[in-house]
Coordinates of C-alpha atoms and ligand atoms in Angstrom, one line a residue:
M18 CA 79.6 55.8 92.0
T19 CA 79.4 59.6 92.5
F20 CA 82.1 62.2 92.9
N21 CA 81.0 62.4 96.6
D22 CA 82.1 58.8 97.1
L23 CA 85.6 59.8 95.9
K24 CA 85.9 62.1 99.0
L25 CA 86.5 65.2 96.9
I26 CA 86.3 68.6 98.7
P27 CA 83.2 70.8 98.3
E28 CA 85.1 73.3 96.2
I29 CA 85.8 70.7 93.6
L30 CA 82.4 69.1 93.8
K31 CA 80.9 72.5 93.1
A32 CA 83.1 73.1 90.1
L33 CA 82.2 69.6 88.7
S34 CA 78.6 70.4 89.1
N35 CA 79.2 73.6 87.2
E36 CA 80.7 71.5 84.4
N37 CA 77.6 69.3 84.5
Y38 CA 79.7 66.2 85.4
T39 CA 77.3 63.8 87.2
A40 CA 79.4 60.7 87.7
P41 CA 83.1 59.9 87.5
T42 CA 84.4 58.1 84.4
P43 CA 86.2 54.7 85.0
I44 CA 89.7 56.2 84.9
Q45 CA 88.6 58.8 87.4
E46 CA 87.1 56.2 89.7
Q47 CA 90.3 54.2 89.7
S48 CA 92.9 57.0 89.7
I49 CA 91.5 59.7 92.1
P50 CA 91.7 57.6 95.3
A51 CA 95.2 56.3 94.5
V52 CA 96.5 59.8 93.8
L53 CA 94.9 61.2 96.9
E54 CA 96.8 58.6 98.9
G55 CA 100.0 59.9 97.5
R56 CA 100.7 56.9 95.2
D57 CA 102.6 57.0 91.9
L58 CA 100.4 56.1 89.0
L59 CA 101.0 54.4 85.6
G60 CA 98.0 55.1 83.4
C61 CA 97.0 53.7 80.1
A62 CA 94.1 55.6 78.7
Q63 CA 93.5 57.8 75.7
T64 CA 92.1 61.3 75.5
G65 CA 88.3 61.2 75.7
T66 CA 88.2 59.0 78.8
G67 CA 88.3 61.8 81.3
K68 CA 92.0 61.4 81.9
T69 CA 92.6 65.1 82.6
A70 CA 90.2 65.2 85.5
A71 CA 91.6 61.9 86.7
F72 CA 94.9 63.4 87.5
S73 CA 94.1 67.1 88.0
L74 CA 91.2 66.8 90.6
P75 CA 93.4 65.0 93.2
I76 CA 96.3 67.4 92.4
I77 CA 94.0 70.3 93.1
Q78 CA 92.7 68.7 96.3
L79 CA 96.2 67.8 97.6
L80 CA 97.7 71.2 96.9
S81 CA 94.8 73.2 98.3
A82 CA 95.0 71.2 101.5
Q83 CA 98.4 72.7 102.1
K84 CA 97.4 75.9 103.7
S85 CA 100.1 78.5 103.3
K86 CA 100.4 81.9 105.0
P87 CA 99.2 84.7 102.8
S88 CA 102.6 86.3 103.0
T89 CA 104.4 83.2 101.6
I90 CA 105.6 83.3 98.0
R91 CA 103.6 81.0 95.7
R92 CA 105.8 78.2 94.5
I93 CA 105.3 75.8 91.6
R94 CA 104.1 72.7 93.3
S95 CA 102.9 70.7 90.4
L96 CA 104.2 70.4 86.8
I97 CA 102.2 68.8 84.0
L98 CA 104.3 68.1 80.9
T99 CA 102.5 67.5 77.6
P100 CA 103.8 67.0 74.0
T101 CA 101.7 69.7 72.3
R102 CA 100.6 73.3 72.9
E103 CA 97.0 72.5 72.2
L104 CA 97.0 69.8 74.8
A105 CA 98.7 72.0 77.3
L106 CA 96.2 74.8 76.8
Q107 CA 93.3 72.4 77.0
I108 CA 94.5 70.9 80.3
S109 CA 95.1 74.4 81.6
D110 CA 91.5 75.4 80.7
N111 CA 90.2 72.3 82.4
I112 CA 92.2 72.9 85.6
Q113 CA 91.1 76.6 85.7
A114 CA 87.5 75.3 85.6
Y115 CA 88.1 72.5 88.2
S116 CA 90.0 74.8 90.6
K117 CA 87.7 77.8 90.2
F118 CA 86.5 77.7 93.9
T119 CA 90.0 77.2 95.4
D120 CA 92.7 79.8 95.6
L121 CA 95.1 77.8 93.4
R122 CA 96.6 79.4 90.3
C123 CA 97.6 77.6 87.2
T124 CA 99.2 78.7 84.0
A125 CA 100.3 77.2 80.6
I126 CA 103.9 77.5 79.5
V127 CA 104.0 76.8 75.8
G128 CA 106.0 77.9 72.7
G129 CA 104.7 79.7 69.7
V130 CA 103.3 82.6 71.6
S131 CA 105.0 85.6 73.3
Q132 CA 106.9 84.7 76.4
K133 CA 105.9 88.0 78.1
V134 CA 102.4 87.0 79.2
Q135 CA 103.8 83.8 80.6
E136 CA 106.5 85.7 82.5
R137 CA 103.9 87.9 84.0
A138 CA 101.8 84.9 85.1
L139 CA 104.9 83.3 86.7
N140 CA 105.8 86.6 88.4
N141 CA 102.3 86.7 89.9
G142 CA 102.8 83.1 91.2
A143 CA 101.5 79.8 90.0
D144 CA 100.9 76.6 91.9
I145 CA 100.4 74.4 88.9
I146 CA 102.1 74.8 85.5
I147 CA 101.2 72.9 82.3
A148 CA 104.1 73.0 79.9
T149 CA 105.5 71.8 76.7
P150 CA 109.2 70.8 77.1
G151 CA 110.8 73.4 74.7
R152 CA 109.5 76.6 76.3
L153 CA 109.9 75.2 79.8
I154 CA 113.6 74.6 79.2
D155 CA 114.0 78.1 77.8
L156 CA 112.4 79.6 81.0
I157 CA 114.5 77.3 83.2
N158 CA 117.6 78.4 81.4
Q159 CA 116.6 82.0 81.9
K160 CA 116.1 81.2 85.6
R161 CA 112.5 82.4 85.4
I162 CA 111.2 79.0 86.5
D163 CA 112.3 77.1 89.6
L164 CA 111.1 73.5 89.9
Q165 CA 112.7 72.8 93.3
H166 CA 109.3 72.8 95.0
V167 CA 107.5 70.5 92.7
Q168 CA 105.7 67.8 94.6
I169 CA 103.6 66.2 91.9
L170 CA 104.8 65.6 88.3
V171 CA 102.5 64.5 85.5
L172 CA 103.9 63.2 82.3
D173 CA 101.1 63.1 79.8
E174 CA 101.2 61.2 76.5
A175 CA 104.8 60.1 77.3
D176 CA 105.0 58.0 74.1
R177 CA 104.1 61.0 72.0
M178 CA 106.9 63.0 73.7
L179 CA 109.3 60.2 72.7
D180 CA 107.9 60.2 69.1
M181 CA 108.3 64.0 68.9
G182 CA 111.9 63.9 70.1
F183 CA 111.3 65.5 73.4
I184 CA 112.5 62.7 75.6
H185 CA 116.0 64.3 76.3
D186 CA 114.3 67.6 77.2
V187 CA 112.0 65.7 79.5
K188 CA 114.8 63.9 81.2
R189 CA 116.7 67.2 81.7
I190 CA 113.6 68.8 83.2
I191 CA 113.2 66.0 85.6
T192 CA 116.7 66.6 87.0
K193 CA 115.6 70.1 88.0
M194 CA 113.0 68.9 90.5
P195 CA 113.2 67.1 93.8
A196 CA 113.7 63.3 93.6
K197 CA 111.2 62.9 96.4
R198 CA 107.9 63.6 94.7
Q199 CA 104.7 61.9 93.4
T200 CA 104.8 61.0 89.7
L201 CA 101.8 60.3 87.5
F202 CA 102.7 58.8 84.1
F203 CA 100.4 58.4 81.1
S204 CA 101.4 56.6 77.9
A205 CA 99.3 54.8 75.3
T206 CA 102.1 52.5 74.2
M207 CA 105.2 51.1 75.9
P208 CA 108.2 51.3 73.7
P209 CA 111.5 50.2 75.4
E210 CA 112.6 53.7 76.2
I211 CA 109.3 54.5 77.9
T212 CA 109.5 51.2 79.9
K213 CA 113.0 52.3 81.1
M214 CA 111.6 55.7 82.2
V215 CA 108.7 54.1 84.0
K216 CA 111.2 51.9 86.0
T217 CA 113.4 54.8 87.0
L218 CA 110.7 57.4 87.6
L219 CA 107.9 55.5 89.3
N220 CA 107.9 54.0 92.8
N221 CA 105.6 51.0 93.2
P222 CA 102.9 52.6 91.0
V223 CA 99.2 51.9 90.9
K224 CA 98.5 50.7 87.3
V225 CA 95.3 51.8 85.7
E226 CA 94.3 50.6 82.2
I227 CA 91.0 51.9 81.0
T228 CA 89.1 50.6 78.0
P229 CA 91.4 48.7 75.7
V230 CA 91.8 50.1 72.2
S231 CA 89.3 47.7 70.7
S232 CA 86.3 48.4 72.9
T233 CA 87.0 52.2 73.0
V234 CA 86.1 52.4 69.4
D235 CA 83.1 50.2 69.6
R236 CA 80.6 53.0 70.1
I237 CA 82.0 54.8 67.0
T238 CA 80.4 53.9 63.7
Q239 CA 83.2 53.2 61.3
S240 CA 83.1 52.9 57.5
L241 CA 85.6 52.6 54.7
Y242 CA 85.8 53.8 51.1
M243 CA 88.3 52.1 48.9
V244 CA 89.3 54.9 46.6
D245 CA 92.1 55.8 44.3
K246 CA 94.4 58.5 45.5
A247 CA 93.4 60.7 42.5
N248 CA 89.8 60.6 43.5
K249 CA 90.1 61.2 47.2
Q250 CA 89.3 64.9 47.0
K251 CA 86.3 64.3 44.8
Q252 CA 85.2 61.7 47.3
L253 CA 85.5 64.1 50.2
N254 CA 83.7 66.9 48.3
H255 CA 80.9 64.5 47.5
L256 CA 80.7 63.2 51.1
L257 CA 80.5 66.7 52.5
Q258 CA 77.4 67.5 50.4
D259 CA 75.6 65.5 53.1
E260 CA 74.5 68.1 55.6
S261 CA 74.1 65.7 58.4
I262 CA 77.9 66.0 58.6
V263 CA 77.7 69.0 61.0
S264 CA 81.4 69.1 61.9
A265 CA 84.2 67.1 60.4
L266 CA 87.8 66.7 61.5
V267 CA 89.7 65.6 58.4
F268 CA 93.1 64.0 58.9
T269 CA 95.8 64.2 56.2
R270 CA 99.3 62.7 56.3
T271 CA 101.2 65.9 55.5
K272 CA 100.9 69.7 56.2
H273 CA 100.9 70.4 52.5
G274 CA 98.2 67.8 52.1
A275 CA 96.1 69.6 54.7
D276 CA 96.5 72.9 52.9
R277 CA 95.6 71.3 49.6
V278 CA 92.4 69.8 50.9
V279 CA 91.4 73.2 52.4
R280 CA 92.1 74.9 49.0
E281 CA 90.0 72.4 47.2
L282 CA 87.1 72.6 49.6
D283 CA 87.2 76.3 49.3
K284 CA 86.7 76.0 45.5
V285 CA 83.4 74.1 46.2
K286 CA 82.4 76.6 48.9
I287 CA 82.8 74.3 51.9
P288 CA 84.2 76.4 54.7
A289 CA 87.3 74.7 56.0
Q290 CA 90.6 75.6 57.8
A291 CA 93.8 73.8 58.4
I292 CA 95.7 73.3 61.6
H293 CA 99.2 72.0 61.5
G294 CA 102.7 72.7 62.7
N295 CA 103.5 75.4 60.0
K296 CA 100.7 77.6 61.3
S297 CA 101.4 80.1 64.1
Q298 CA 99.9 79.3 67.4
N299 CA 97.5 82.2 67.0
A300 CA 96.4 80.9 63.6
R301 CA 95.9 77.4 65.1
Q302 CA 93.8 78.8 68.0
L303 CA 91.7 80.8 65.6
A304 CA 91.1 77.8 63.4
L305 CA 90.1 75.8 66.5
S306 CA 87.7 78.5 67.8
N307 CA 86.1 79.0 64.4
F308 CA 85.6 75.2 64.2
R309 CA 84.2 75.0 67.7
S310 CA 81.8 77.9 67.1
G311 CA 80.6 76.4 63.8
V312 CA 82.0 79.2 61.6
T313 CA 84.0 76.5 59.7
R314 CA 82.4 73.1 59.3
V315 CA 85.6 71.3 58.4
L316 CA 88.9 71.3 60.2
V317 CA 91.8 69.7 58.4
A318 CA 94.6 68.5 60.6
T319 CA 97.8 66.5 60.7
D320 CA 98.2 64.1 63.6
I321 CA 100.6 66.1 65.6
A322 CA 98.6 69.3 65.5
A323 CA 95.4 67.4 66.3
R324 CA 96.8 65.6 69.2
G325 CA 94.7 66.2 72.2
I326 CA 92.3 68.6 70.5
D327 CA 89.2 68.5 72.7
I328 CA 86.1 69.4 70.7
D329 CA 82.8 68.5 72.3
E330 CA 80.2 67.1 70.0
L331 CA 82.4 66.5 67.0
S332 CA 80.1 64.5 64.7
H333 CA 82.6 63.1 62.2
V334 CA 86.2 62.1 61.8
I335 CA 87.4 61.6 58.2
N336 CA 90.7 59.9 57.5
F337 CA 91.7 61.3 54.1
N338 CA 94.8 59.3 54.6
L339 CA 95.1 56.2 56.8
P340 CA 97.9 56.5 59.4
N341 CA 100.8 54.1 59.2
I342 CA 100.7 53.5 62.9
P343 CA 97.5 51.7 63.9
E344 CA 97.2 53.2 67.3
T345 CA 97.0 56.6 65.6
Y346 CA 93.8 55.5 63.9
V347 CA 92.3 54.9 67.3
H348 CA 93.5 58.2 68.6
R349 CA 92.1 60.0 65.6
I350 CA 88.6 58.4 65.7
G351 CA 88.5 58.9 69.5
R352 CA 88.1 62.6 68.7
T353 CA 84.5 61.8 68.0
G354 CA 82.2 59.8 70.3
R355 CA 83.5 61.7 73.4
A356 CA 82.3 61.2 76.9
G357 CA 79.7 58.6 75.9
L358 CA 78.4 60.2 72.8
S359 CA 78.3 58.2 69.6
G360 CA 80.4 59.3 66.6
V361 CA 81.1 58.5 63.0
A362 CA 84.5 57.8 61.5
I363 CA 84.9 57.5 57.8
S364 CA 88.2 56.4 56.2
F365 CA 89.5 56.6 52.7
C366 CA 91.9 53.9 51.7
E367 CA 94.0 54.1 48.6
H368 CA 95.9 51.1 47.2
E369 CA 99.2 51.9 49.0
E370 CA 97.4 52.2 52.3
I371 CA 96.0 48.7 52.3
P372 CA 98.8 47.4 54.6
F373 CA 98.0 50.2 57.0
L374 CA 94.3 49.2 56.9
K375 CA 95.2 45.6 57.7
D376 CA 97.2 46.7 60.7
I377 CA 94.4 48.9 61.9
E378 CA 91.8 46.1 61.6
K379 CA 94.1 43.8 63.4
L380 CA 94.5 46.2 66.3
I381 CA 90.8 47.1 66.7
G382 CA 89.9 43.4 66.2
K383 CA 87.4 43.9 63.4
T384 CA 86.9 44.6 59.8
I385 CA 85.9 48.2 59.0
P386 CA 82.7 47.9 56.9
E387 CA 83.3 49.0 53.3
V388 CA 80.7 51.3 51.7
K389 CA 79.5 49.6 48.6
D390 CA 77.6 52.6 47.3
N391 CA 80.8 54.4 46.3
P392 CA 80.7 56.9 43.5
F393 CA 84.5 56.7 43.1
P394 CA 85.3 53.0 43.4
M395 CA 88.9 51.9 43.3
L396 CA 90.0 50.6 40.0
I397 CA 91.3 47.1 40.5
T398 CA 95.0 47.1 40.1
T399 CA 97.5 44.3 39.9
E400 CA 100.5 46.5 40.6
P401 CA 102.2 45.3 43.8
V402 CA 102.6 47.9 46.4
K403 CA 106.2 48.9 46.5
K404 CA 107.8 48.9 49.9
A405 CA 109.3 52.3 49.3
A406 CA 105.8 53.7 48.6
L407 CA 104.9 52.9 52.2
G408 CA 106.9 55.8 53.4
S409 CA 109.2 55.8 56.3
S410 CA 106.9 53.6 58.4
K411 CA 109.0 50.9 59.9
A412 CA 105.8 49.7 61.4
A413 CA 104.3 49.0 58.1
V414 CA 107.3 47.5 56.4
S415 CA 108.3 45.3 59.3
K416 CA 105.0 43.5 59.7
P417 CA 103.8 45.2 62.9
S418 CA 100.9 42.7 63.0
N419 CA 103.3 40.6 64.8
P420 CA 104.2 42.7 67.9
K421 CA 107.4 40.7 68.4
A422 CA 108.6 41.9 65.0
N423 CA 108.3 45.4 66.1
P424 CA 108.6 45.6 69.9
T425 CA 108.6 49.4 69.9
R426 CA 105.0 49.6 69.0
K427 CA 103.4 47.2 71.4
P428 CA 99.6 47.6 71.3
K429 CA 98.4 49.1 74.5
S430 CA 95.8 46.4 75.0
E431 CA 98.7 44.0 75.5
W432 CA 100.4 46.3 77.9
F433 CA 98.9 45.4 81.3
T434 CA 97.1 42.2 80.4
K435 CA 98.8 39.1 79.1
G436 CA 96.1 37.9 76.7
S437 CA 95.8 40.2 73.7
K438 CA 92.4 41.7 73.4
S439 CA 93.4 43.4 70.2
G440 CA 94.5 40.4 68.3
G441 CA 90.9 40.3 67.0
N442 CA 89.1 38.2 64.6
S443 CA 91.0 39.2 61.5
S444 CA 91.9 35.6 61.0
S445 CA 89.3 35.4 58.2
R446 CA 91.9 37.1 56.1
P447 CA 95.3 35.5 55.7
S448 CA 97.9 37.8 57.1
G449 CA 100.8 39.0 55.0
N450 CA 98.7 39.7 51.9
S451 CA 95.8 41.9 51.0
S452 CA 93.0 39.4 50.5
R453 CA 90.3 42.0 50.5
P454 CA 86.8 41.2 49.5
S455 CA 86.4 41.1 45.7
S456 CA 85.5 44.8 45.3
R457 CA 88.9 45.6 46.8
P458 CA 92.2 45.3 45.0
T459 CA 93.2 41.8 44.2
S460 CA 96.9 42.5 44.3
K461 CA 99.2 41.4 47.1
P462 CA 101.0 44.3 48.6
S463 CA 104.3 43.2 49.9
R464 CA 104.8 44.0 53.5
Ligands
LIG25 P1 89.7 64.0 78.6 O1 89.9 62.6 78.4 O2 90.3 64.5 79.8 O3 90.3 64.8 77.4 O4 88.2 64.3 78.7 C1 87.3 64.2 77.6 C2 86.0 65.0 77.7 O5 85.2 64.4 78.7 C3 86.3 66.4 78.1 O6 85.4 67.2 77.2 C4 85.8 66.5 79.5 O7 85.3 67.8 79.8 C5 84.8 65.5 79.6 N1 84.6 64.8 80.9 C6 85.7 64.5 81.7 N2 85.2 63.9 82.8 C7 83.8 63.8 82.7 C8 82.8 63.3 83.6 N3 83.0 62.7 84.7 N4 81.5 63.5 83.1 C9 81.3 64.1 82.0 N5 82.2 64.6 81.1 C10 83.5 64.5 81.5

């Protein structure tokens, strides 16, 4: 299939050709015709699948078909809500590129930067705004934004908005726009609150589920180092001696952890910068552009800050800490292997993270190969993993490997299809204890 087959207007086709897109991705193939017909959409696809163009191309086409007189005031006709600033800015950049040959204007409304520039853009008129909930509410309260003319609403990464505590803001924002509108809703998981929102917001939606979690990660080469917590930094320094690691996005659990890793890398002269919520928006943007341009080789990030970061040709993702929510692992490693490229994901697993590893392997349906040639092998311990040591993750403590035990984190591969594609082949290891291969700890972490 080509973009021509999707009946896109010449202005968009020209922009896509400028971007060197030759063929639509599966989510684009399925979503664009439905959105052009005016249908509501419920989409399950992660970043890296071409999701942004899937919703923004038809929005551009629908809005630019509505010819307005030059004298008419420009109204906000589409609102795209996203959980993070980075994602909003990235979507805004994409829409600018895709709408370059139309007369539409779009602007990002995000916190962490001066409001003045955004006020100016709004005063000049915007057809599409891409916003994070906090700043948008501020501007609505100041009566600088009127959503009464919104025809198309996009809720992107709705489950993340819930995780980040934005759901009440989102609900308030929705009351400020007309009930009669087209709504495009994207979420990777379907906790009950999100299901409720879907039922109230969407009218007979077209459902699009792209590559389930397990197959999305297939093209990424994954490997695992079982390593003691105290040796993780040495392990990372050692790994980064390998110059074939051109650009690495390193994930840590905490902001302080990210700063610590950067300081330690600095000591061994490996250029690195951290990106997390304690950094100003300008510092984050600078860290990102340094990383994109190759000034820094390593970007160290927490999950929330890294959400939606779009870096083409990222060669490696390194999990300094394993995430306690298995879907987060998939989101993280999906930062590499973009748009059909192959990528490498390396994970460090300390003893206390073994339950997280088991959940991840269950979700992706395979065992992550362990690197045997490990200069810092984990010392075999018989200490049981204390539940408290697993942090606040309900997912880990309440045996998320059984989705019924934790209905709020239903794997997305089970969302639209009945048969679980993610259940996987981890049956070779009994569930409920850590029967890792012999080089791994022999203890039984309680879960
Ligand atoms: P997204 O999932 O929207 O974050 O897109 C992931 C990456 O794929 C971005 O770098 C896009 O620019 C790129 N992309 C999106 N659609 C296409 C396409 N049809 N062909 C090639 N690259 C694309």
